[in-house]
Short mmCIF file of C-alpha atoms in Angstrom, two decimals:
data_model
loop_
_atom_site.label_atom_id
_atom_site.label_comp_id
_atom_site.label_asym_id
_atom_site.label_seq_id
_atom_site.Cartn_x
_atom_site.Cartn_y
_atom_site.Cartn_z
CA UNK H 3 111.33 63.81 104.74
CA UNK H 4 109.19 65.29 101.86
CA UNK H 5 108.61 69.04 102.76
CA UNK H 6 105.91 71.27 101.38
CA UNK H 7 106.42 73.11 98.31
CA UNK H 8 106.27 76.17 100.87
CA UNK H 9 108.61 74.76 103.43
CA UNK H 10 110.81 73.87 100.61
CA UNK H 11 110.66 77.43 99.39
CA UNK H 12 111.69 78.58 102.98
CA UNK H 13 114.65 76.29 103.17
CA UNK H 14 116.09 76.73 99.81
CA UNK H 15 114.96 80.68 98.66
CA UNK H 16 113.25 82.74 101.26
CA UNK H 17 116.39 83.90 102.35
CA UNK H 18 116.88 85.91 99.03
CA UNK H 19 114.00 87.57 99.28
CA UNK H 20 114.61 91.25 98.67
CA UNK H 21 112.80 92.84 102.17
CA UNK H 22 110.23 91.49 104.75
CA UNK H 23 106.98 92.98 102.71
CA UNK H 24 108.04 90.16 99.90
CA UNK H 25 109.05 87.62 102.34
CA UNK H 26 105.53 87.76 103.72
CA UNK H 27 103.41 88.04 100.39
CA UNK H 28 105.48 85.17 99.11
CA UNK H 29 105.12 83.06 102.35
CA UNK H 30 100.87 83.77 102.13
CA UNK H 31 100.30 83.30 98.86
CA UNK H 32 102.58 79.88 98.81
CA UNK H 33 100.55 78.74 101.91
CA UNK H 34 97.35 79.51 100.05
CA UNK H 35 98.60 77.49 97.14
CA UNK H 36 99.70 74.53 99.96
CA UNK H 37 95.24 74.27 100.67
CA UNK H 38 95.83 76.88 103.86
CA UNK H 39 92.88 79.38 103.42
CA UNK H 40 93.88 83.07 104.20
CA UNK H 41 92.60 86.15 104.22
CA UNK H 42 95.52 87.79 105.59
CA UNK H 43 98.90 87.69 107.46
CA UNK H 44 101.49 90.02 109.51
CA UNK H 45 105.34 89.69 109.90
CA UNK H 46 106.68 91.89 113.14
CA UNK H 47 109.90 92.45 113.55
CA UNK H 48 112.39 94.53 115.89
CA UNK H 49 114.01 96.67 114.82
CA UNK H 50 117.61 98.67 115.85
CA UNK H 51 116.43 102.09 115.10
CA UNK H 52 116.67 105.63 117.33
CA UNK H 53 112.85 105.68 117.40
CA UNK H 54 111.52 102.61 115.75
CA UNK H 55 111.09 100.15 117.93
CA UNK H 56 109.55 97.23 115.71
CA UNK H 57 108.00 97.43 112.02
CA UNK H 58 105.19 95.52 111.12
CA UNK H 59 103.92 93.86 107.83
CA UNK H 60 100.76 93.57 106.41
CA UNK H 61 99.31 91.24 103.76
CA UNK H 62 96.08 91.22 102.40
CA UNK H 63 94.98 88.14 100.45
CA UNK H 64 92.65 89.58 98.35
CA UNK H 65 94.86 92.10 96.36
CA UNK H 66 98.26 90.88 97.87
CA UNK H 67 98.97 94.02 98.79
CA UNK H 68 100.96 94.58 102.00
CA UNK H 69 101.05 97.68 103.95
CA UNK H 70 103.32 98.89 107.20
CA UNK H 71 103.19 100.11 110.26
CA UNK H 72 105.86 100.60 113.17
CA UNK H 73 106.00 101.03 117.18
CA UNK H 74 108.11 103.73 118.25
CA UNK H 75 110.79 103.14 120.92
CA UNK H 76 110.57 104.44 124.76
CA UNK H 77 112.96 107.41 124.84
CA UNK H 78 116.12 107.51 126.94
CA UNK H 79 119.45 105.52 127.61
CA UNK H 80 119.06 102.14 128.16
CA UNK H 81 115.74 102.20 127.19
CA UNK H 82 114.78 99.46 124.62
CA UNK H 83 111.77 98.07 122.80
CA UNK H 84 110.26 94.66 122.15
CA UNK H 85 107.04 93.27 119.91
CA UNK H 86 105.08 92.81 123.12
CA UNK H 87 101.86 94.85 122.01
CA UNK H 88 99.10 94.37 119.27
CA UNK H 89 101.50 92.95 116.41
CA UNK H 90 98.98 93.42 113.59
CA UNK H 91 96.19 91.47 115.53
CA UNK H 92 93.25 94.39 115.49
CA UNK H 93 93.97 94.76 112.17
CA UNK H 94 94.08 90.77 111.15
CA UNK H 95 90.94 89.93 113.25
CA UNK H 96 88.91 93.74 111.32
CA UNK H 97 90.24 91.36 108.08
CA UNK H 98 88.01 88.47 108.30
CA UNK H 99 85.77 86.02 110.49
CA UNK H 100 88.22 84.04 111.41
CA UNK H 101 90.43 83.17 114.36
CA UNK H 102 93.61 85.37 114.12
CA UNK H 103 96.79 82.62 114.30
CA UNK H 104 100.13 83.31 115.68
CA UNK H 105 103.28 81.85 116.34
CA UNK H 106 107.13 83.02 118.03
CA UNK H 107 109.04 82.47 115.02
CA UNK H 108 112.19 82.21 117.54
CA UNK H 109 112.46 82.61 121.51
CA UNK H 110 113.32 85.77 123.08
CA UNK H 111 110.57 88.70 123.60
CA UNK H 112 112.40 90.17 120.25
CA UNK H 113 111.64 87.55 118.29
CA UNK H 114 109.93 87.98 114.83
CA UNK H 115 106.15 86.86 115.20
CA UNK H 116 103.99 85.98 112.20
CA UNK H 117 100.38 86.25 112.71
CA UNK H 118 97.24 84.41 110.15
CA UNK H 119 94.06 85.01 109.75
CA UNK H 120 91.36 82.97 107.54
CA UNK H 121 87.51 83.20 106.39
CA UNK H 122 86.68 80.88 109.29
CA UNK H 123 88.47 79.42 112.12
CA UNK H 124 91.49 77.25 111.18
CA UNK H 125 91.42 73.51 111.56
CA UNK H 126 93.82 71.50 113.96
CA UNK H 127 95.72 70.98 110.47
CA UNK H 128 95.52 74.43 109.11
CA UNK H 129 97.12 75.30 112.50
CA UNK H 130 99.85 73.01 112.33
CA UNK H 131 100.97 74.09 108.71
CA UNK H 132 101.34 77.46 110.06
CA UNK H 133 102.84 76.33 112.57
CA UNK H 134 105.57 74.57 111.01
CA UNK H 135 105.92 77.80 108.63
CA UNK H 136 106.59 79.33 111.12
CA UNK H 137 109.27 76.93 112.25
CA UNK H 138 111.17 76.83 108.93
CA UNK H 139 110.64 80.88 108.57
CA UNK H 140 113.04 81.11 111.81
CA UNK H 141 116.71 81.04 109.32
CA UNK H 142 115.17 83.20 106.19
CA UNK H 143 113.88 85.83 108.63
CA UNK H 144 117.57 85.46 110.95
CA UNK H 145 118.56 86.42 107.52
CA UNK H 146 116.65 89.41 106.46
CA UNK H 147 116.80 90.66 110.15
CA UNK H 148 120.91 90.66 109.94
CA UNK H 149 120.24 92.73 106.34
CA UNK H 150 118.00 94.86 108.20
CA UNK H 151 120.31 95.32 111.18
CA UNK H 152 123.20 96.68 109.15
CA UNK H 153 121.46 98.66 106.76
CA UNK H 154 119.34 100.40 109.81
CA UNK H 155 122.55 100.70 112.17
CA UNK H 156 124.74 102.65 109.09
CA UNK H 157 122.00 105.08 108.25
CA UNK H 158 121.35 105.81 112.10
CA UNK H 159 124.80 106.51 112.16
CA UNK H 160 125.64 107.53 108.89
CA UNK H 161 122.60 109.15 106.70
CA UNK H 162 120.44 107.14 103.93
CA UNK H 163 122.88 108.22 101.14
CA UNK H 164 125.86 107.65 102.68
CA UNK H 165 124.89 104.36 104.18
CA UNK H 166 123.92 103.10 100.47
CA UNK H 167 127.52 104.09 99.80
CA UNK H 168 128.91 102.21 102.02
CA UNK H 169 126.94 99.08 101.73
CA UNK H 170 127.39 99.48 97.88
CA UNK H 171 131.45 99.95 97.75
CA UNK H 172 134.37 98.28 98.83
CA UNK H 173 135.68 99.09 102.27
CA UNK H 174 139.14 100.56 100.91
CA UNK H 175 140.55 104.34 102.06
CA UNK H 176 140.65 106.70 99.70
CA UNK H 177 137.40 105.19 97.96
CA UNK H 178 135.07 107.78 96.96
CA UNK H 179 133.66 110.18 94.43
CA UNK H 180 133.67 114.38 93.65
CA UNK H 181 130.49 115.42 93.77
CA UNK H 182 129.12 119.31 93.71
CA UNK H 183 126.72 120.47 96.71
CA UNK H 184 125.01 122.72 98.90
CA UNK H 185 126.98 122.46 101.95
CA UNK H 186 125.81 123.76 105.33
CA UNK H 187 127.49 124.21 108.61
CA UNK H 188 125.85 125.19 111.51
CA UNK H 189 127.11 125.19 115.37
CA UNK H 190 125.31 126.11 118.74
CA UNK H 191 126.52 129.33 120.54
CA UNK H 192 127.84 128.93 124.46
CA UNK H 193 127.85 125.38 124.24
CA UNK H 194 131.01 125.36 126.34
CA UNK H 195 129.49 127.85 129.41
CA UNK H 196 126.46 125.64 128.98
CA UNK H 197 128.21 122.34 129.66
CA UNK H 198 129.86 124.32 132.59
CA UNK H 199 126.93 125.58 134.42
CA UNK H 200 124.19 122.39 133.69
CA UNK H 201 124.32 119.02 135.06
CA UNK H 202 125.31 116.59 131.97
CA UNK H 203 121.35 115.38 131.83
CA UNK H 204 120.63 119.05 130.86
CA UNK H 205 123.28 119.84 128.27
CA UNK H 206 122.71 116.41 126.62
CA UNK H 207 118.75 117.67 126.39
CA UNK H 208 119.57 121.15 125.08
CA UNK H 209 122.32 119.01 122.38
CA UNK H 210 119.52 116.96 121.34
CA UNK H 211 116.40 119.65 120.76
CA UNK H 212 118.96 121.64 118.70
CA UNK H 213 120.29 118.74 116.58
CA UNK H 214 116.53 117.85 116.45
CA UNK H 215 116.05 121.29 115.03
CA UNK H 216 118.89 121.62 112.80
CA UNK H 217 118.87 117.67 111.38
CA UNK H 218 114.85 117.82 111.33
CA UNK H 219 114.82 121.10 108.93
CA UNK H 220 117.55 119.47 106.94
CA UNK H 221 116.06 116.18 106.19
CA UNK H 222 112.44 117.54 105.54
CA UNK H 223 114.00 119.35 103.08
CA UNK H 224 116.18 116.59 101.40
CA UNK H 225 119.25 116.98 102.54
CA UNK H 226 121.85 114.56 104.93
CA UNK H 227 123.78 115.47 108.03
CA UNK H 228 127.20 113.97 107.26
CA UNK H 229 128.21 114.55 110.71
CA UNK H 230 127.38 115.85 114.04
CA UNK H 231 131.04 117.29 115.02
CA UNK H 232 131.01 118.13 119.12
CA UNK H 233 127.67 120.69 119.17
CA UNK H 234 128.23 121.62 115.05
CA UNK H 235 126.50 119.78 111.86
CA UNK H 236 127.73 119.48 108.67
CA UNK H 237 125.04 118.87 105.88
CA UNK H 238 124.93 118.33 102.46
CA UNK H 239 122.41 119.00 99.47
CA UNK H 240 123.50 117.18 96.58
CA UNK H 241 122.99 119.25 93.24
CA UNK H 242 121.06 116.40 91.22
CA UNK H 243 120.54 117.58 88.17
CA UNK H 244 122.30 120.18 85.67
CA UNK H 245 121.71 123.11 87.69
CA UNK H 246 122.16 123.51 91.40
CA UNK H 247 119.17 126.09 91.99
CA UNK H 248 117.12 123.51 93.72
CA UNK H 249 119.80 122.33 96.18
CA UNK H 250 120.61 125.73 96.94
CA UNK H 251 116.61 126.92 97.26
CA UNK H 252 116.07 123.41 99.48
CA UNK H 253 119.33 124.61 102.05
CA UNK H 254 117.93 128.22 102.12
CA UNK H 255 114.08 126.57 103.27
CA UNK H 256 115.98 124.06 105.83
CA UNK H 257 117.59 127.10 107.31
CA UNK H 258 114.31 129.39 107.43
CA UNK H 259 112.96 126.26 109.23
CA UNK H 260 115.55 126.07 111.51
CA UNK H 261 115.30 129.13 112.49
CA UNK H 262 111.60 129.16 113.33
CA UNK H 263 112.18 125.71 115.08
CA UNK H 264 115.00 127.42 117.05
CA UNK H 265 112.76 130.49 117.98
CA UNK H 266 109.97 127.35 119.07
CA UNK H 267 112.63 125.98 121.34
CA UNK H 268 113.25 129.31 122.92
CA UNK H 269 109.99 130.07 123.62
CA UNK H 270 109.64 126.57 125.48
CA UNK H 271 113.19 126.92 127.47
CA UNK H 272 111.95 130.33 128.49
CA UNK H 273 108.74 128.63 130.26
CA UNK H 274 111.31 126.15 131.68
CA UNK H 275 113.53 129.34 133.44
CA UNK H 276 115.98 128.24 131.07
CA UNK H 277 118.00 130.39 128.81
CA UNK H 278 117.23 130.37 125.07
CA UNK H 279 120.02 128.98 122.33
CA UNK H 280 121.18 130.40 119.53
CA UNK H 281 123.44 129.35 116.65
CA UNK H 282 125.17 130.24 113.84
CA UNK H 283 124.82 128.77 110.06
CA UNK H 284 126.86 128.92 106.89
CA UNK H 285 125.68 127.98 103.28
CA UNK H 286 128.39 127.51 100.19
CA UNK H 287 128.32 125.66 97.17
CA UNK H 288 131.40 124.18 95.94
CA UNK H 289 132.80 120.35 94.89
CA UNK H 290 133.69 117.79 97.94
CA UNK H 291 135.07 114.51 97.96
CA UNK H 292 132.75 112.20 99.99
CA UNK H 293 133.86 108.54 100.54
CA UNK H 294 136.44 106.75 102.88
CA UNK H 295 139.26 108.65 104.87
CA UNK H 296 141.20 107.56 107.74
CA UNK H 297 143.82 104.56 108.85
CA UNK H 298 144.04 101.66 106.53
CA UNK H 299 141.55 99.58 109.30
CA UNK H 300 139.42 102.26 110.83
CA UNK H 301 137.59 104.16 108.40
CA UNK H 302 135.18 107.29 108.23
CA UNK H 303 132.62 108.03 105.46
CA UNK H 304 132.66 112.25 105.47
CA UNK H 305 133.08 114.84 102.72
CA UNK H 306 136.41 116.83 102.61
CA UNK H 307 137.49 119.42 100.26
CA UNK H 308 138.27 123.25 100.12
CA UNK H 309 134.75 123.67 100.16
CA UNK H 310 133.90 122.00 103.52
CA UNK H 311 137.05 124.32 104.52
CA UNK H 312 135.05 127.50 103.63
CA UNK H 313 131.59 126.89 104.65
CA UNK H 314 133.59 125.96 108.03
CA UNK H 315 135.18 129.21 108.53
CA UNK H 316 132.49 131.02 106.83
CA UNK H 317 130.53 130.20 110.31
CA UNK H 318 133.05 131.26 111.91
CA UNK H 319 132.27 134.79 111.10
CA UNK H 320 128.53 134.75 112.09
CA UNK H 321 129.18 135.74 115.87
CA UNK H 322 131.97 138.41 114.71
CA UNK H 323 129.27 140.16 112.34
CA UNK H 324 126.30 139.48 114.27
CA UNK H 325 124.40 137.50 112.33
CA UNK H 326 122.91 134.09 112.60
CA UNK H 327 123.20 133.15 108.58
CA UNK H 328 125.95 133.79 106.56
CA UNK H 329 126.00 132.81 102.27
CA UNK H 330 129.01 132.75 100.28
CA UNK H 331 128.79 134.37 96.62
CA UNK H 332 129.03 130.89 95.29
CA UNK H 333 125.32 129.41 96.52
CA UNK H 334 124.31 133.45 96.77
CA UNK H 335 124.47 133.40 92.66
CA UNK H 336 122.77 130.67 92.13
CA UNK H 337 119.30 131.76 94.11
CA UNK H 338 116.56 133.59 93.22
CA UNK H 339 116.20 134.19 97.20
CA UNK H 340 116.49 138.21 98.05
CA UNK H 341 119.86 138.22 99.81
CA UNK H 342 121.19 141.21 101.80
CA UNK H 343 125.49 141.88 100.54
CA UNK H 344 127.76 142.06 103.36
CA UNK H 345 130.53 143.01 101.45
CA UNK H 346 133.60 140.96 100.56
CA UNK H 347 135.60 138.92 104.14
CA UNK H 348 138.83 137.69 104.49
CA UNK H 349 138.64 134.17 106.12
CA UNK H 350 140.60 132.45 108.24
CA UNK H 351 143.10 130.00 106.20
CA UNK H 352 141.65 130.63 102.71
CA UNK H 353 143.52 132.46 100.49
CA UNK H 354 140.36 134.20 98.56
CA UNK H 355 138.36 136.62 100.31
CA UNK H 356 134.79 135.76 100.10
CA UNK H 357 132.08 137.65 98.93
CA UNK H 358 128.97 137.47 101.86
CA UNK H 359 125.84 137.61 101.91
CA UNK H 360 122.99 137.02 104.95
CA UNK H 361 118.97 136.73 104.35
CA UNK H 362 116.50 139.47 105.27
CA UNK H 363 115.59 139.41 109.39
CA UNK H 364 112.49 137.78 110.01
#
């Protein structure tokens, strides 16, 4: 059988390519080159994502540039998304005069789609080229999807930088690397009383608009949430360069904004008849070890260290003094932020006491 030079390409190389954008510029432009006129093309795909639902490419012809969009997924357990909805059509058939083509690239109302458009209306053979693209595209994009599904699945679980870790080093305990941070631990106050008094539906809504809070001001402000331990978080602002100012500034500005997000959320609860929820965060600066701990065949990627022991029980002492934000002398001396002394603490299993310091109210 003598295949296409862009059918061969699909058997023998598309599977390399290095994301779906590429996949689909290379699949248009080789289809161009095959005598297929196009003026553009999409490539949907789902995707396993907390909110995403499906991401969608989009070539133009004229520039080969390719843009994306996504379709958020319905909220709740159980619920799930598919690519039933536009797909890139509106914005294929605004492209050109055409006809806007598409094809199922493999049963199931998941399925990738891949969607044409040309100057005019395709002929019967036009059609059937694209159609048997479509056809041979079904084991590259299998391929890319799998890449896709890992890659989304560890940093839904794990953060970006910590999924790139893992999909970048060998899957060995004790594997890792010591690397200097802002560290931040906060946890939610009367968790326990609230789990008590609310059916589970309730408590698992009040969990999720405070880690939405918390994790929201923590990623807009480049950091990761290394893990979500019962109703605490434990963050991390790597220091990237020779100084650790701006990791320090960036967890002092996720924290203001967590606060003001929190104060948000109390106002709302308050409409609801619902009590309001307060926390309590910590802020140090210090060394960890972040990589693999655990059993020799069940692994965790987290940071440990004497620091994560002190921001820990630094927390700890936010509901004993009163306040919601506590600072170790370690991050304190390396801001330019006013802080407010609390004097030196002795905490709970370190052997230092720890000079504290708290930010100015409101």
């Amino acid at each position: 059988m003598q295949l296409s030079p862009t059918l061969t390409w699909l058997v023998d190389a598309a599977s390399a390519s290095p994301g779906a954008d590429r996949f689909l510029a290379e699949l248009g432009t080789r289809l161009i080159e095959d005598g297929v006129p196009l003026a553009g093309g999409a490539l949907t795909l789902a995707v396993p994502h907390p909110i995403v639902a499906r991401r969608t490419w989009l070539w133009r012809a004229e520039n080969g540039a390719v843009i994306e969009a996504v379709g958020f997924a319905p909220a709740g357990f159980g619920a799930a998304g598919d690519l039933s909805g536009d797909a890139g059509r509106s914005w294929l058939a605004g492209l050109a005069g055409g006809a806007v083509h598409e094809d199922k690239v493999s049963p199931g109302s998941d399925g990738p789609m891949l969607g044409w458009i040309g100057p005019q209306p395709f002929t019967q053979p036009e059609s059937d080229r694209l159609r048997d693209a479509a056809r041979f595209a079904a084991a590259p994009l299998a391929a890319l999807s799998a890449r896709a599904t890992v890659t989304a699945a560890l940093e839904a679980y794990l953060g970006k930088r910590s999924a790139a870790r893992v999909l970048t080093g060998p899957l060995r305990r004790e594997v890792g690397e010591t690397i200097r941070a802002a560290l931040l631990f906060a946890d939610l106050r009367g968790f326990t009383a609230l789990s008590e008094a609310e059916p589970p539906a309730a408590v698992i809504a009040a969990l999720g608009a405070w880690f939405d809070c918390i994790a929201g001001a923590v990623h807009a402000f480049g950091g990761e949430v290394l893990k979500f331990i019962g109703d605490g978080v434990l963050a991390i602002f790597p220091v990237t360069g020779p100084s650790p100012r701006d990791a320090c500034d960036a967890a002092l500005r996720a924290i203001a904004s967590a606060q003001a997000g929190m104060a948000h959320l109390g106002d709302a609860r308050r409409e609801q008849g619902l009590p309001p929820l307060s926390f309590g965060v910590a802020l140090h600066l210090g060394e960890i070890l972040w990589g693999n701990v655990g059993a020799a065949d069940r692994l965790d990627f987290t940071a440990i260290g004497p620091a994560v022991n002190l921001v820990s029980r630094l927390e700890g002492l936010c509901r004993p003094l009163g306040r919601t934000v506590l600072i170790s002398s370690a991050l304190a001396a390396e801001t330019t932020t006013k802080l407010i002394p609390l004097g030196t603490r002795t905490l709970r299993g370190i052997a230092s006491p720890c000079a504290v310091y708290t930010v100015p109210d409101g």
